[in-house]
Amino acid sequence: MSTAIHLLCQYLSHRDVITGEERDILLSLPQRTVLFQKGAEIVAEGSRPDNSCFIYSGWTARAVHGRNGARQLTALHVAGDFVDLHALVLKQMDHSVVALSECVAVFIPHESLRAITEQAPHLTRLLWMSTTIDAAIQRKMTALIGRHTPAERLAHLMCEVYLRLEAIGHIKNRTFRFPLTQSEIADLLGLSLVHTNRTIRDLRATNWIIWEQFDVTIPDFAKLAKFAGFDSNYLNLRVESR
Amino acid sequence: MSTAIHLLCQYLSHRDVITGEERDILLSLPQRTVLFQKGAEIVAEGSRPDNSCFIYSGWTARAVHGRNGARQLTALHVAGDFVDLHALVLKQMDHSVVALSECVAVFIPHESLRAITEQAPHLTRLLWMSTTIDAAIQRKMTALIGRHTPAERLAHLMCEVYLRLEAIGHIKNRTFRFPLTQSEIADLLGLSLVHTNRTIRDLRATNWIIWEQFDVTIPDFAKLAKFAGFDSNYLNLRVESR
DNA sequence: CGGCAAATTGACACATCTCAAAGCCTGTGG
DNA sequence: CCACAGGCTTTGAGATGTGTCAATTTGCCG
């Protein structure tokens, strides 16, 4: 019944062929499933985890806190993302992971992951890849916040989320559920709450995007992507030999 | 005479113990050394490298270009940094790497690096670590640009550069050479050239930092670090079992 | 129905960008 | 040795973007 692990397999399968043997290794991984309430801290900044977790359901983000109480969400994660896999080699967390909605996380002991690095080189490279894809997304985030207008940042984010959700089958009828508050979106885009609100209003007015409550529809992805300057390359949603 | 590889060993040795055997593996790696002029493109966006390179000397940065001609430098790299190691598992470059000064890069075939992943698990984890440290620095960059004042960004950058250079013995008498133009610093910090100039002027006025031409002195690191909110944790400059 | 969090709007202050010009270094050629 | 060109730095002034503060509205849940 480890359907949880299947999500991980799905993530990897979108990027490379995984063998039956590799699938078996993943399926036999010891796992501990934990439910978190919205707002809960899944992994604490400064901690030294001996597990890494991937998201089974719900929304999470990496959070860094400034001195003035401001916080920056440096990355957004959805089901199937191996959120703090880097802790396997980094040891200490330099940021926290928080639940933006009720969510289920699956914890895998580092011991078992290290065993994979000892015995399954190709699978190791795929796990490595998963952390470098996160890094690529992070790079994009840096460039967005540094050199793009608020509207472009937001539009770009929505394009990215759309494709990432599509990969896990969470898009129905060009529509997805996006349960973040505007305050959280502000922390993600490096904007103030008020300006985020106005940016959303403006983006709505363009009709590139329909956004009612927590349901977002992108009627014409190409149009929104063009406006946002979005190129999906960096998501590495392509099967390659890695 | 592969002193180049010793730089790489040094980078890793700052983070974990590497065995003689591992050192031998690294020393026996085939390598191609290339000299680049200031401004040259070392790795092109969109390319599919079959080599990855680390910097032997000089300064490089990852660059992303916007439509309007604006560019964002998403990361800065110094001697010993394995700049595009992630291409081993990511295949296609989502950004370019450019030379900010004359510099020497050492290219290692992916074939050989993949062999390491097949035969040397611990070394593999260390290479993996190198990419995740880059990611940690990238996260910090995102938070800086998103939620910190220009002066804090600049001060933080100088603290980071100081420690990274110290690790490779490039700090003499609390002083280091920092040959970036203000225009490049602007692209790195997500600021305009003019505002960067004023920010540098303000930071100079504090005397936390002495900056003449391309020589920077930090007389009291703790003071500057306090101002910048700098915590070196994320650089992972600590020997651990990984 | 009341209470609370989130969304929305207005007004204003201030940070940052853009445009434009001047000054300063460095290397080069006469 | 000087003059000049070109890139980089510095400064000013004004336009614009974005943040802050404060109040109102909306929607949800008990």
XYZ file of C-alpha atoms (C1' of nucleotides) in Angstrom:
544
model
C 0.000 0.000 0.000
C 2.933 2.376 -0.310
C 1.182 4.583 -2.807
C 3.242 7.386 -1.319
C 6.417 6.044 -2.884
C 4.658 5.848 -6.230
C 4.515 9.615 -6.242
C 8.265 9.697 -5.940
C 8.589 7.179 -8.744
C 6.332 9.368 -10.831
C 8.529 12.379 -10.194
C 11.624 10.491 -11.301
C 9.879 8.797 -14.224
C 9.110 12.169 -15.706
C 12.868 12.707 -16.009
C 14.395 9.320 -16.741
C 13.514 5.678 -17.171
C 13.633 3.857 -13.871
C 14.054 0.105 -13.885
C 11.874 -2.374 -12.042
C 14.755 -3.078 -9.732
C 15.126 0.590 -8.876
C 11.408 0.829 -8.266
C 11.684 -2.101 -5.876
C 14.465 -0.401 -3.974
C 12.315 2.668 -3.552
C 9.266 0.657 -2.590
C 11.165 -1.190 0.113
C 12.328 2.026 1.747
C 11.261 2.377 5.377
C 8.893 5.274 5.708
C 7.073 7.220 8.338
C 4.038 9.215 7.316
C 3.114 12.347 9.232
C 0.158 14.689 8.925
C 0.816 18.387 9.424
C -1.670 21.158 10.014
C -1.554 24.356 8.023
C 1.160 26.569 9.433
C 3.101 23.745 11.091
C 6.861 23.569 10.828
C 7.810 20.342 9.075
C 11.560 20.773 9.338
C 13.167 23.357 11.601
C 15.900 25.780 10.642
C 19.119 24.821 12.366
C 18.068 21.226 12.946
C 20.133 18.252 11.859
C 17.585 15.817 10.432
C 18.307 12.105 10.212
C 15.375 11.760 7.842
C 14.454 13.494 4.634
C 10.869 13.900 3.563
C 8.877 14.155 0.412
C 5.405 15.602 0.169
C 2.545 13.211 -0.330
C -0.185 15.825 -0.370
C -0.604 19.513 0.314
C 1.574 22.565 -0.130
C 4.821 23.404 1.600
C 7.489 26.069 1.315
C 11.021 26.733 2.437
C 11.104 29.724 4.747
C 13.868 32.038 5.857
C 13.222 34.563 8.586
C 14.751 38.024 8.684
C 15.530 40.007 11.823
C 12.716 42.473 11.305
C 10.132 39.710 11.343
C 9.964 39.647 7.559
C 10.144 36.253 5.981
C 11.019 35.066 2.537
C 9.625 31.868 1.120
C 12.442 30.746 -1.136
C 10.683 27.792 -2.713
C 7.298 26.217 -3.096
C 6.761 22.470 -3.002
C 3.938 20.222 -4.070
C 3.115 16.533 -3.854
C 5.974 14.357 -5.043
C 8.718 16.849 -4.209
C 11.564 15.563 -2.086
C 11.701 18.678 0.007
C 14.754 18.374 2.205
C 16.715 15.690 0.470
C 19.734 17.986 0.462
C 19.957 17.551 4.233
C 21.365 14.099 3.482
C 24.663 15.712 2.462
C 24.304 19.158 4.038
C 23.583 17.896 7.550
C 22.282 21.111 9.059
C 19.189 22.925 7.809
C 19.815 26.535 6.838
C 16.096 27.210 6.518
C 12.824 25.701 7.678
C 10.097 23.903 5.783
C 6.555 24.920 6.617
C 3.122 23.586 5.712
C 1.083 26.092 3.702
C -1.927 23.806 3.845
C -2.770 20.686 5.720
C -0.337 18.223 4.297
C 1.114 14.757 4.526
C 4.861 14.227 4.486
C 6.664 10.917 4.167
C 9.964 10.605 6.017
C 12.761 8.333 4.831
C 15.764 7.622 7.093
C 19.065 8.979 5.863
C 20.550 5.613 6.617
C 18.421 4.079 3.881
C 19.102 6.876 1.450
C 22.810 6.543 2.074
C 22.462 2.851 1.331
C 21.079 3.792 -2.072
C 24.152 5.893 -2.749
C 26.270 2.854 -1.897
C 24.391 0.378 -4.034
C 22.401 2.046 -6.763
C 24.450 4.597 -8.706
C 21.832 5.465 -11.275
C 19.159 5.945 -8.657
C 21.620 8.065 -6.737
C 22.067 10.286 -9.746
C 18.312 10.652 -9.989
C 18.055 11.713 -6.366
C 20.930 14.076 -6.963
C 19.022 15.366 -9.956
C 16.008 16.067 -7.814
C 18.066 18.435 -5.658
C 19.594 20.118 -8.697
C 16.160 20.698 -10.197
C 15.215 22.434 -6.976
C 18.359 24.486 -7.396
C 17.399 25.374 -10.966
C 14.001 26.531 -9.764
C 15.735 28.534 -7.083
C 17.960 30.211 -9.658
C 14.930 31.144 -11.656
C 13.395 32.594 -8.515
C 16.454 34.734 -7.897
C 16.383 36.082 -11.443
C 12.644 36.724 -11.192
C 12.834 38.692 -7.980
C 15.953 40.520 -9.079
C 14.998 41.574 -12.575
C 11.287 41.176 -13.235
C 8.205 43.213 -12.497
C 5.753 41.985 -9.887
C 3.243 41.041 -12.582
C 5.845 39.005 -14.432
C 6.921 37.277 -11.237
C 3.394 36.297 -10.438
C 2.565 35.192 -13.956
C 5.779 33.187 -14.087
C 4.990 31.536 -10.803
C 1.576 30.522 -12.046
C 3.038 29.039 -15.209
C 5.523 27.048 -13.196
C 2.937 25.813 -10.751
C 0.679 24.845 -13.615
C 3.281 22.598 -15.212
C 4.415 21.087 -11.951
C 0.855 20.256 -11.016
C 0.122 18.932 -14.467
C 2.985 16.477 -14.043
C 1.251 14.992 -11.016
C -2.232 15.082 -12.518
C -3.587 17.945 -10.473
C -4.839 19.998 -13.388
C -8.482 19.457 -14.276
C -9.918 21.393 -17.128
C -7.032 23.892 -17.193
C -7.794 24.589 -13.560
C -5.990 23.917 -10.309
C -6.444 24.618 -6.654
C -4.001 27.162 -5.279
C -4.668 27.593 -1.568
C -2.041 30.198 -0.692
C -3.058 33.413 0.973
C -1.934 36.671 -0.595
C 0.352 37.191 2.343
C 2.118 33.924 1.519
C 2.336 34.823 -2.139
C 3.857 38.138 -1.093
C 6.535 36.350 0.925
C 7.224 34.114 -2.039
C 7.570 36.931 -4.571
C 9.427 39.341 -2.326
C 6.586 41.881 -2.331
C 4.437 43.569 0.257
C 0.983 42.209 0.910
C -0.730 45.269 -0.497
C 1.277 45.325 -3.656
C 0.695 41.630 -4.142
C -3.015 42.233 -3.916
C -2.817 44.911 -6.607
C -0.633 42.758 -8.788
C -3.143 39.941 -8.598
C -5.929 42.370 -9.424
C -4.023 43.605 -12.475
C -3.222 40.105 -13.644
C -6.856 39.128 -13.294
C -7.837 42.109 -15.400
C -5.761 40.829 -18.306
C -7.840 37.666 -18.526
C -4.714 35.633 -19.109
C -5.730 34.031 -15.868
C -8.968 33.424 -14.021
C -8.567 33.376 -10.270
C -11.558 32.895 -8.037
C -11.014 32.123 -4.402
C -8.415 29.383 -4.460
C -9.217 28.096 -7.920
C -6.995 29.232 -10.745
C -7.687 28.669 -14.426
C -5.231 29.385 -17.197
C -7.341 29.405 -20.361
C -4.456 29.998 -22.743
C -1.180 28.846 -21.297
C 0.872 30.079 -24.245
C -0.403 33.633 -23.819
C 0.396 33.740 -20.119
C 3.781 32.151 -20.716
C 4.601 34.737 -23.314
C 3.695 37.550 -20.967
C 5.754 36.010 -18.167
C 8.728 35.177 -20.358
C 8.283 31.615 -19.195
C 10.373 28.806 -20.658
C 9.799 25.421 -19.055
C 13.291 24.135 -19.732
C 14.528 24.577 -16.204
C 11.890 22.222 -14.801
C 13.569 19.342 -16.608
C 10.269 17.694 -17.412
C 11.832 15.518 -20.046
C 12.930 11.909 -20.009
C 16.679 11.729 -20.525
C 19.400 9.273 -19.729
C 20.974 10.752 -16.606
C 51.515 18.566 -11.826
C 47.781 18.578 -11.458
C 47.765 21.328 -8.889
C 44.386 22.220 -10.341
C 42.802 19.133 -8.846
C 44.314 19.983 -5.481
C 42.042 22.991 -5.379
C 39.078 20.701 -5.723
C 40.452 18.460 -2.975
C 40.835 21.534 -0.815
C 37.213 22.504 -1.388
C 36.038 19.047 -0.361
C 38.493 18.754 2.525
C 36.958 21.811 4.117
C 33.717 19.855 4.386
C 34.694 16.235 5.010
C 37.668 13.966 5.351
C 38.687 12.574 2.011
C 40.752 9.405 1.901
C 43.984 8.901 0.007
C 42.169 6.605 -2.343
C 39.562 9.227 -3.095
C 42.268 11.786 -3.663
C 43.897 9.396 -6.139
C 40.648 9.002 -8.017
C 40.359 12.744 -8.329
C 44.005 13.150 -9.316
C 43.662 10.601 -12.077
C 40.707 12.390 -13.638
C 41.298 13.432 -17.237
C 41.293 17.185 -17.486
C 41.437 19.921 -20.035
C 42.539 23.356 -18.929
C 41.251 26.406 -20.761
C 42.050 30.094 -20.353
C 39.186 32.552 -20.769
C 39.353 36.290 -21.250
C 37.255 38.622 -19.169
C 33.732 38.654 -20.556
C 34.016 35.295 -22.299
C 31.216 32.773 -22.073
C 32.552 29.620 -20.428
C 29.364 27.595 -20.702
C 26.470 28.636 -22.912
C 22.823 28.753 -21.906
C 20.927 26.020 -23.703
C 24.021 23.931 -24.378
C 24.335 20.286 -23.409
C 27.848 19.971 -22.011
C 29.629 16.639 -21.908
C 32.146 18.157 -19.510
C 31.780 19.996 -16.241
C 34.322 22.548 -15.119
C 35.724 23.930 -11.945
C 37.497 27.247 -11.630
C 41.240 27.182 -11.173
C 41.675 30.946 -11.027
C 39.656 34.072 -11.610
C 36.055 35.058 -11.093
C 32.986 33.697 -12.843
C 29.248 34.052 -12.503
C 26.073 32.362 -13.642
C 24.102 34.685 -15.854
C 20.481 34.748 -16.942
C 19.359 37.176 -19.616
C 15.988 38.875 -19.644
C 14.103 39.987 -22.736
C 14.713 43.676 -22.130
C 18.456 43.173 -22.200
C 18.656 43.138 -18.413
C 20.678 40.363 -16.920
C 20.785 38.801 -13.512
C 23.915 37.176 -12.172
C 22.479 34.458 -9.978
C 25.719 33.247 -8.457
C 29.350 34.171 -8.087
C 32.134 31.610 -8.290
C 35.746 31.642 -7.244
C 38.704 29.311 -7.558
C 37.900 25.764 -6.457
C 34.178 25.994 -7.247
C 32.775 23.234 -9.434
C 30.672 25.621 -11.437
C 28.487 23.507 -13.677
C 28.691 20.140 -12.036
C 24.898 20.013 -11.997
C 24.969 19.635 -15.775
C 26.059 16.053 -15.134
C 22.509 15.189 -14.112
C 20.581 18.128 -15.576
C 21.894 17.702 -19.129
C 20.859 21.051 -20.532
C 22.114 24.390 -19.201
C 19.344 26.748 -18.133
C 21.824 29.625 -17.756
C 25.283 30.559 -18.920
C 28.552 30.846 -17.045
C 30.645 33.898 -17.835
C 34.157 35.028 -16.931
C 34.160 38.191 -14.829
C 37.928 38.335 -15.005
C 40.532 36.491 -16.956
C 40.243 33.005 -15.625
C 41.307 29.426 -15.962
C 38.755 26.640 -15.973
C 39.444 22.921 -15.761
C 37.082 20.639 -17.653
C 36.368 17.066 -16.565
C 34.480 14.689 -18.878
C 31.059 13.607 -17.640
C 32.039 10.090 -18.513
C 34.686 10.170 -15.790
C 32.415 11.837 -13.282
C 29.735 9.262 -13.956
C 32.351 6.596 -13.303
C 32.866 8.108 -9.866
C 29.154 7.777 -9.164
C 29.419 4.103 -10.127
C 32.465 3.316 -8.037
C 32.974 5.806 -5.239
C 29.802 6.428 -3.244
C 31.295 8.678 -0.623
C 33.043 10.813 -3.201
C 29.774 10.953 -5.091
C 28.054 12.317 -2.027
C 30.732 14.957 -1.738
C 30.231 16.042 -5.332
C 26.517 16.035 -4.692
C 27.207 18.160 -1.638
C 29.068 20.679 -3.745
C 25.955 21.254 -5.848
C 23.738 21.511 -2.784
C 26.047 24.097 -1.230
C 25.646 26.124 -4.393
C 21.920 25.717 -3.946
C 22.134 26.903 -0.345
C 24.022 29.991 -1.474
C 21.387 30.509 -4.121
C 18.623 30.334 -1.524
C 20.396 32.922 0.532
C 20.636 35.104 -2.553
C 16.899 34.828 -3.146
C 16.147 35.833 0.429
C 18.617 38.698 0.238
C 17.199 40.174 -2.921
C 13.642 39.592 -1.805
C 13.745 40.925 1.725
C 16.864 42.951 2.410
C 17.959 46.498 1.760
C 20.617 47.183 -0.854
C 23.178 47.968 1.834
C 22.468 44.697 3.607
C 22.694 42.762 0.355
C 26.047 44.264 -0.449
C 27.427 43.836 3.051
C 26.199 40.247 3.105
C 27.832 39.549 -0.228
C 31.130 40.913 1.025
C 30.970 38.745 4.139
C 30.280 35.682 2.046
C 33.051 36.445 -0.416
C 35.438 37.048 2.457
C 34.862 33.609 3.966
C 34.913 31.813 0.641
C 38.179 33.461 -0.283
C 39.611 32.797 3.147
C 38.961 29.097 2.636
C 41.206 29.120 -0.414
C 43.859 31.370 1.121
C 43.059 34.488 -0.843
C 42.762 36.808 2.139
C 45.943 38.676 3.030
C 45.859 41.005 5.949
C 42.039 41.109 6.052
C 42.156 42.227 2.449
C 41.156 40.647 -0.834
C 41.018 41.568 -4.458
C 37.493 42.015 -5.779
C 37.712 42.864 -9.465
C 34.015 43.232 -10.301
C 32.733 46.404 -11.868
C 29.827 48.176 -10.234
C 27.703 47.207 -13.169
C 28.412 43.536 -12.448
C 27.714 44.003 -8.753
C 24.428 45.619 -9.738
C 23.461 42.599 -11.824
C 24.375 40.359 -8.927
C 22.344 42.247 -6.324
C 19.357 43.014 -8.528
C 19.957 46.764 -8.436
C 20.523 49.496 -10.972
C 24.046 50.648 -11.613
C 23.427 54.074 -10.128
C 21.888 52.760 -6.978
C 24.691 50.260 -6.585
C 27.170 53.091 -6.757
C 25.342 54.970 -4.009
C 25.041 51.871 -1.888
C 28.772 51.286 -2.132
C 29.388 54.905 -1.226
C 27.160 54.572 1.848
C 28.772 51.336 2.909
C 32.215 52.880 2.560
C 31.104 55.757 4.760
C 30.341 53.377 7.611
C 33.956 52.239 7.765
C 32.808 48.656 8.256
C 34.590 48.151 4.995
C 37.458 49.802 3.160
C 37.144 49.583 -0.600
C 39.744 51.179 -2.823
C 39.766 50.334 -6.478
C 39.495 46.573 -6.514
C 40.965 45.996 -3.075
C 38.564 45.391 -0.242
C 39.492 45.296 3.428
C 37.166 44.228 6.202
C 38.815 45.489 9.371
C 36.243 44.046 11.745
C 34.411 41.115 10.251
C 32.085 40.688 13.223
C 30.819 44.253 12.894
C 30.093 43.925 9.204
C 28.491 40.537 9.722
C 26.232 41.959 12.388
C 25.127 44.766 10.121
C 24.478 42.341 7.272
C 22.738 39.744 9.391
C 25.322 37.308 8.140
C 25.490 33.767 9.504
C 28.064 31.551 7.810
C 26.183 28.319 8.431
C 24.906 27.974 4.899
C 28.416 27.866 3.458
C 28.968 24.515 5.152
C 32.571 25.315 5.946
C 32.759 22.567 8.516
C 34.201 19.090 8.359
C 31.437 16.552 8.837
C 30.857 12.947 7.946
C 28.674 13.182 4.853
C -25.593 36.707 14.304
C -20.811 37.748 15.731
C -16.013 37.271 15.239
C -11.932 36.673 12.781
C -8.829 36.106 9.019
C -8.213 37.442 4.455
C -8.934 40.602 0.661
C -9.424 45.133 -0.984
C -8.886 50.105 -1.450
C -7.026 54.872 -0.638
C -3.506 58.095 0.517
C 0.958 59.189 1.227
C 5.964 58.530 2.082
C 10.051 56.932 0.458
C 13.129 53.862 -2.108
C 14.762 52.927 -6.374
C 15.128 53.575 -11.319
C 16.031 56.301 -15.412
C 18.072 59.817 -17.890
C 21.782 62.802 -18.429
C 26.153 64.852 -17.622
C 30.640 65.213 -15.678
C 34.859 63.365 -13.750
C 38.300 59.883 -13.409
C 41.331 56.316 -14.526
C 44.069 53.406 -17.954
C 45.947 52.111 -22.066
C 47.324 53.507 -26.683
C 49.205 55.967 -30.426
C 51.401 59.890 -32.037
C 55.655 62.622 -22.868
C 51.257 64.225 -24.062
C 46.633 63.821 -26.064
C 42.907 61.183 -26.668
C 39.486 57.488 -26.437
C 36.810 54.388 -23.928
C 35.193 52.242 -19.985
C 34.092 52.912 -15.350
C 32.628 55.814 -11.514
C 30.267 59.519 -9.536
C 26.689 63.006 -9.065
C 22.196 65.467 -9.864
C 17.324 65.730 -10.815
C 13.008 64.064 -11.693
C 9.818 60.149 -12.633
C 8.042 55.921 -11.089
C 7.441 51.869 -8.377
C 6.695 49.915 -4.142
C 6.045 49.997 0.786
C 3.529 51.518 4.886
C -0.382 52.834 7.438
C -5.079 52.745 8.064
C -9.734 51.757 7.105
C -13.393 49.061 4.842
C -15.295 45.035 2.876
C -15.784 40.189 2.153
C -16.164 35.494 3.233
C -16.074 31.814 6.373
C -17.026 29.366 10.580
C -18.827 28.710 14.941
